[in-house]
Amino acid sequence: MNTPPHTAQANGITQAYRVRGPQDAEPLVLLHARGADGADWAGSAPALAAGPRRVYAPDLRGHGRSDWPGGYAYETMRDDIRAFLGALGIQRTVVVGHSLGGAVA
């Protein structure tokens, strides 16, 4: 998951994300801790994608290559992820979060 991130327009910002696994596999969204980004999951993502899962690791707002229009409210980040899922056409998924990502999840 150290490949250059993809981007999606969601909740009024550009959100960067990494993706791994078969296109038609069930999605799994991994949310990183404060001060990190989606690349933080690079060690775990290959095994999770082999499940098989389609693993998405977005950069939360203000982290990595995602926009930061100001503010880090959990509710805003939650709305970012909801919009991110909508932009990618993901209707149902498992969400796993670490630290800040856990609060957002």
JSON list of C-alpha atoms in Angstrom, two decimals:
[
{"chain": "A", "resi": 1, "resn": "MET", "atom": "CA", "xyz": [0.00, 0.00, 0.00]},
{"chain": "A", "resi": 2, "resn": "ASN", "atom": "CA", "xyz": [2.95, 2.28, -0.49]},
{"chain": "A", "resi": 3, "resn": "THR", "atom": "CA", "xyz": [1.80, 2.96, -4.03]},
{"chain": "A", "resi": 4, "resn": "PRO", "atom": "CA", "xyz": [0.83, 6.53, -4.87]},
{"chain": "A", "resi": 5, "resn": "PRO", "atom": "CA", "xyz": [-2.64, 7.21, -3.53]},
{"chain": "A", "resi": 6, "resn": "HIS", "atom": "CA", "xyz": [-5.78, 7.46, -5.56]},
{"chain": "A", "resi": 7, "resn": "THR", "atom": "CA", "xyz": [-8.12, 10.36, -4.87]},
{"chain": "A", "resi": 8, "resn": "ALA", "atom": "CA", "xyz": [-11.85, 10.82, -4.46]},
{"chain": "A", "resi": 9, "resn": "GLN", "atom": "CA", "xyz": [-13.90, 13.99, -4.15]},
{"chain": "A", "resi": 10, "resn": "ALA", "atom": "CA", "xyz": [-16.00, 13.62, -1.03]},
{"chain": "A", "resi": 11, "resn": "ASN", "atom": "CA", "xyz": [-17.61, 16.00, 1.47]},
{"chain": "A", "resi": 12, "resn": "GLY", "atom": "CA", "xyz": [-16.14, 18.98, -0.34]},
{"chain": "A", "resi": 13, "resn": "ILE", "atom": "CA", "xyz": [-12.50, 17.86, -0.13]},
{"chain": "A", "resi": 14, "resn": "THR", "atom": "CA", "xyz": [-10.08, 15.68, -2.05]},
{"chain": "A", "resi": 15, "resn": "GLN", "atom": "CA", "xyz": [-9.41, 12.52, -0.08]},
{"chain": "A", "resi": 16, "resn": "ALA", "atom": "CA", "xyz": [-6.37, 10.44, -0.92]},
{"chain": "A", "resi": 17, "resn": "TYR", "atom": "CA", "xyz": [-6.54, 6.68, -0.43]},
{"chain": "A", "resi": 18, "resn": "ARG", "atom": "CA", "xyz": [-4.68, 3.48, -1.06]},
{"chain": "A", "resi": 19, "resn": "VAL", "atom": "CA", "xyz": [-6.39, 0.34, -2.28]},
{"chain": "A", "resi": 20, "resn": "ARG", "atom": "CA", "xyz": [-5.36, -3.28, -2.49]},
{"chain": "A", "resi": 21, "resn": "GLY", "atom": "CA", "xyz": [-7.12, -6.56, -3.27]},
{"chain": "A", "resi": 22, "resn": "PRO", "atom": "CA", "xyz": [-9.52, -7.92, -5.86]},
{"chain": "A", "resi": 23, "resn": "GLN", "atom": "CA", "xyz": [-11.92, -5.37, -7.32]},
{"chain": "A", "resi": 24, "resn": "ASP", "atom": "CA", "xyz": [-14.94, -7.60, -6.67]},
{"chain": "A", "resi": 25, "resn": "ALA", "atom": "CA", "xyz": [-14.01, -8.63, -3.10]},
{"chain": "A", "resi": 26, "resn": "GLU", "atom": "CA", "xyz": [-15.89, -7.42, -0.04]},
{"chain": "A", "resi": 27, "resn": "PRO", "atom": "CA", "xyz": [-14.61, -4.00, 1.05]},
{"chain": "A", "resi": 28, "resn": "LEU", "atom": "CA", "xyz": [-12.68, -3.28, 4.24]},
{"chain": "A", "resi": 29, "resn": "VAL", "atom": "CA", "xyz": [-11.86, 0.30, 5.26]},
{"chain": "A", "resi": 30, "resn": "LEU", "atom": "CA", "xyz": [-8.86, 0.98, 7.51]},
{"chain": "A", "resi": 31, "resn": "LEU", "atom": "CA", "xyz": [-8.65, 4.33, 9.33]},
{"chain": "A", "resi": 32, "resn": "HIS", "atom": "CA", "xyz": [-5.28, 5.47, 10.68]},
{"chain": "A", "resi": 33, "resn": "ALA", "atom": "CA", "xyz": [-4.21, 7.23, 13.88]},
{"chain": "A", "resi": 34, "resn": "ARG", "atom": "CA", "xyz": [-3.56, 10.97, 14.30]},
{"chain": "A", "resi": 35, "resn": "GLY", "atom": "CA", "xyz": [-0.33, 12.08, 12.69]},
{"chain": "A", "resi": 36, "resn": "ALA", "atom": "CA", "xyz": [-0.26, 9.08, 10.32]},
{"chain": "A", "resi": 37, "resn": "ASP", "atom": "CA", "xyz": [-1.93, 8.36, 6.98]},
{"chain": "A", "resi": 38, "resn": "GLY", "atom": "CA", "xyz": [-3.30, 5.40, 5.06]},
{"chain": "A", "resi": 39, "resn": "ALA", "atom": "CA", "xyz": [0.23, 4.10, 4.40]},
{"chain": "A", "resi": 40, "resn": "ASP", "atom": "CA", "xyz": [0.35, 3.25, 8.12]},
{"chain": "A", "resi": 41, "resn": "TRP", "atom": "CA", "xyz": [-1.57, 0.06, 7.23]},
{"chain": "A", "resi": 42, "resn": "ALA", "atom": "CA", "xyz": [1.03, -1.13, 4.67]},
{"chain": "A", "resi": 43, "resn": "GLY", "atom": "CA", "xyz": [2.18, -3.96, 6.94]},
{"chain": "A", "resi": 44, "resn": "SER", "atom": "CA", "xyz": [-1.32, -5.35, 7.55]},
{"chain": "A", "resi": 45, "resn": "ALA", "atom": "CA", "xyz": [-3.09, -4.64, 4.27]},
{"chain": "A", "resi": 46, "resn": "PRO", "atom": "CA", "xyz": [-1.54, -7.43, 2.17]},
{"chain": "A", "resi": 47, "resn": "ALA", "atom": "CA", "xyz": [-2.72, -10.16, 4.55]},
{"chain": "A", "resi": 48, "resn": "LEU", "atom": "CA", "xyz": [-6.16, -8.56, 4.84]},
{"chain": "A", "resi": 49, "resn": "ALA", "atom": "CA", "xyz": [-6.47, -8.23, 1.06]},
{"chain": "A", "resi": 50, "resn": "ALA", "atom": "CA", "xyz": [-5.55, -11.91, 0.66]},
{"chain": "A", "resi": 51, "resn": "GLY", "atom": "CA", "xyz": [-8.72, -12.74, 2.65]},
{"chain": "A", "resi": 52, "resn": "PRO", "atom": "CA", "xyz": [-9.85, -11.82, -0.03]},
{"chain": "A", "resi": 53, "resn": "ARG", "atom": "CA", "xyz": [-10.94, -8.28, 0.74]},
{"chain": "A", "resi": 54, "resn": "ARG", "atom": "CA", "xyz": [-10.80, -5.03, -1.20]},
{"chain": "A", "resi": 55, "resn": "VAL", "atom": "CA", "xyz": [-8.84, -2.96, 1.34]},
{"chain": "A", "resi": 56, "resn": "TYR", "atom": "CA", "xyz": [-9.18, 0.83, 1.32]},
{"chain": "A", "resi": 57, "resn": "ALA", "atom": "CA", "xyz": [-6.92, 2.99, 3.48]},
{"chain": "A", "resi": 58, "resn": "PRO", "atom": "CA", "xyz": [-7.90, 6.65, 3.14]},
{"chain": "A", "resi": 59, "resn": "ASP", "atom": "CA", "xyz": [-5.89, 9.57, 4.47]},
{"chain": "A", "resi": 60, "resn": "LEU", "atom": "CA", "xyz": [-8.18, 11.39, 6.91]},
{"chain": "A", "resi": 61, "resn": "ARG", "atom": "CA", "xyz": [-8.58, 15.13, 6.36]},
{"chain": "A", "resi": 62, "resn": "GLY", "atom": "CA", "xyz": [-5.42, 17.06, 7.16]},
{"chain": "A", "resi": 63, "resn": "HIS", "atom": "CA", "xyz": [-3.31, 13.91, 6.98]},
{"chain": "A", "resi": 64, "resn": "GLY", "atom": "CA", "xyz": [-1.16, 12.52, 4.19]},
{"chain": "A", "resi": 65, "resn": "ARG", "atom": "CA", "xyz": [-2.31, 13.81, 0.82]},
{"chain": "A", "resi": 66, "resn": "SER", "atom": "CA", "xyz": [-5.91, 14.61, 1.74]},
{"chain": "A", "resi": 67, "resn": "ASP", "atom": "CA", "xyz": [-7.08, 18.22, 1.90]},
{"chain": "A", "resi": 68, "resn": "TRP", "atom": "CA", "xyz": [-7.31, 20.06, 5.16]},
{"chain": "A", "resi": 69, "resn": "PRO", "atom": "CA", "xyz": [-9.89, 22.84, 4.96]},
{"chain": "A", "resi": 70, "resn": "GLY", "atom": "CA", "xyz": [-9.59, 23.41, 8.74]},
{"chain": "A", "resi": 71, "resn": "GLY", "atom": "CA", "xyz": [-10.83, 21.55, 11.78]},
{"chain": "A", "resi": 72, "resn": "TYR", "atom": "CA", "xyz": [-10.52, 18.00, 12.97]},
{"chain": "A", "resi": 73, "resn": "ALA", "atom": "CA", "xyz": [-13.94, 17.35, 14.49]},
{"chain": "A", "resi": 74, "resn": "TYR", "atom": "CA", "xyz": [-14.76, 13.65, 14.73]},
{"chain": "A", "resi": 75, "resn": "GLU", "atom": "CA", "xyz": [-18.18, 14.31, 13.23]},
{"chain": "A", "resi": 76, "resn": "THR", "atom": "CA", "xyz": [-16.64, 16.04, 10.21]},
{"chain": "A", "resi": 77, "resn": "MET", "atom": "CA", "xyz": [-14.20, 13.19, 9.67]},
{"chain": "A", "resi": 78, "resn": "ARG", "atom": "CA", "xyz": [-17.07, 10.72, 10.03]},
{"chain": "A", "resi": 79, "resn": "ASP", "atom": "CA", "xyz": [-18.96, 12.64, 7.34]},
{"chain": "A", "resi": 80, "resn": "ASP", "atom": "CA", "xyz": [-15.82, 12.60, 5.16]},
{"chain": "A", "resi": 81, "resn": "ILE", "atom": "CA", "xyz": [-15.68, 8.81, 5.36]},
{"chain": "A", "resi": 82, "resn": "ARG", "atom": "CA", "xyz": [-19.40, 8.45, 4.66]},
{"chain": "A", "resi": 83, "resn": "ALA", "atom": "CA", "xyz": [-19.01, 10.65, 1.60]},
{"chain": "A", "resi": 84, "resn": "PHE", "atom": "CA", "xyz": [-15.86, 8.75, 0.58]},
{"chain": "A", "resi": 85, "resn": "LEU", "atom": "CA", "xyz": [-17.78, 5.48, 0.67]},
{"chain": "A", "resi": 86, "resn": "GLY", "atom": "CA", "xyz": [-20.57, 7.04, -1.37]},
{"chain": "A", "resi": 87, "resn": "ALA", "atom": "CA", "xyz": [-18.13, 8.41, -3.94]},
{"chain": "A", "resi": 88, "resn": "LEU", "atom": "CA", "xyz": [-16.69, 4.92, -4.41]},
{"chain": "A", "resi": 89, "resn": "GLY", "atom": "CA", "xyz": [-20.12, 3.29, -4.54]},
{"chain": "A", "resi": 90, "resn": "ILE", "atom": "CA", "xyz": [-19.51, 1.28, -1.36]},
{"chain": "A", "resi": 91, "resn": "GLN", "atom": "CA", "xyz": [-22.84, 0.66, 0.35]},
{"chain": "A", "resi": 92, "resn": "ARG", "atom": "CA", "xyz": [-21.72, -1.76, 3.03]},
{"chain": "A", "resi": 93, "resn": "THR", "atom": "CA", "xyz": [-18.31, -2.37, 4.58]},
{"chain": "A", "resi": 94, "resn": "VAL", "atom": "CA", "xyz": [-16.37, -3.30, 7.67]},
{"chain": "A", "resi": 95, "resn": "VAL", "atom": "CA", "xyz": [-14.49, -0.34, 9.15]},
{"chain": "A", "resi": 96, "resn": "VAL", "atom": "CA", "xyz": [-11.43, -0.76, 11.35]},
{"chain": "A", "resi": 97, "resn": "GLY", "atom": "CA", "xyz": [-9.80, 2.19, 13.07]},
{"chain": "A", "resi": 98, "resn": "HIS", "atom": "CA", "xyz": [-6.69, 2.76, 15.15]},
{"chain": "A", "resi": 99, "resn": "SER", "atom": "CA", "xyz": [-6.69, 5.53, 17.77]},
{"chain": "A", "resi": 100, "resn": "LEU", "atom": "CA", "xyz": [-8.15, 8.62, 15.99]},
{"chain": "A", "resi": 101, "resn": "GLY", "atom": "CA", "xyz": [-9.39, 6.28, 13.27]},
{"chain": "A", "resi": 102, "resn": "GLY", "atom": "CA", "xyz": [-11.25, 4.28, 15.90]},
{"chain": "A", "resi": 103, "resn": "ALA", "atom": "CA", "xyz": [-13.07, 7.38, 17.08]},
{"chain": "A", "resi": 104, "resn": "VAL", "atom": "CA", "xyz": [-13.99, 8.27, 13.51]},
{"chain": "A", "resi": 105, "resn": "ALA", "atom": "CA", "xyz": [-15.16, 4.69, 12.85]}
]
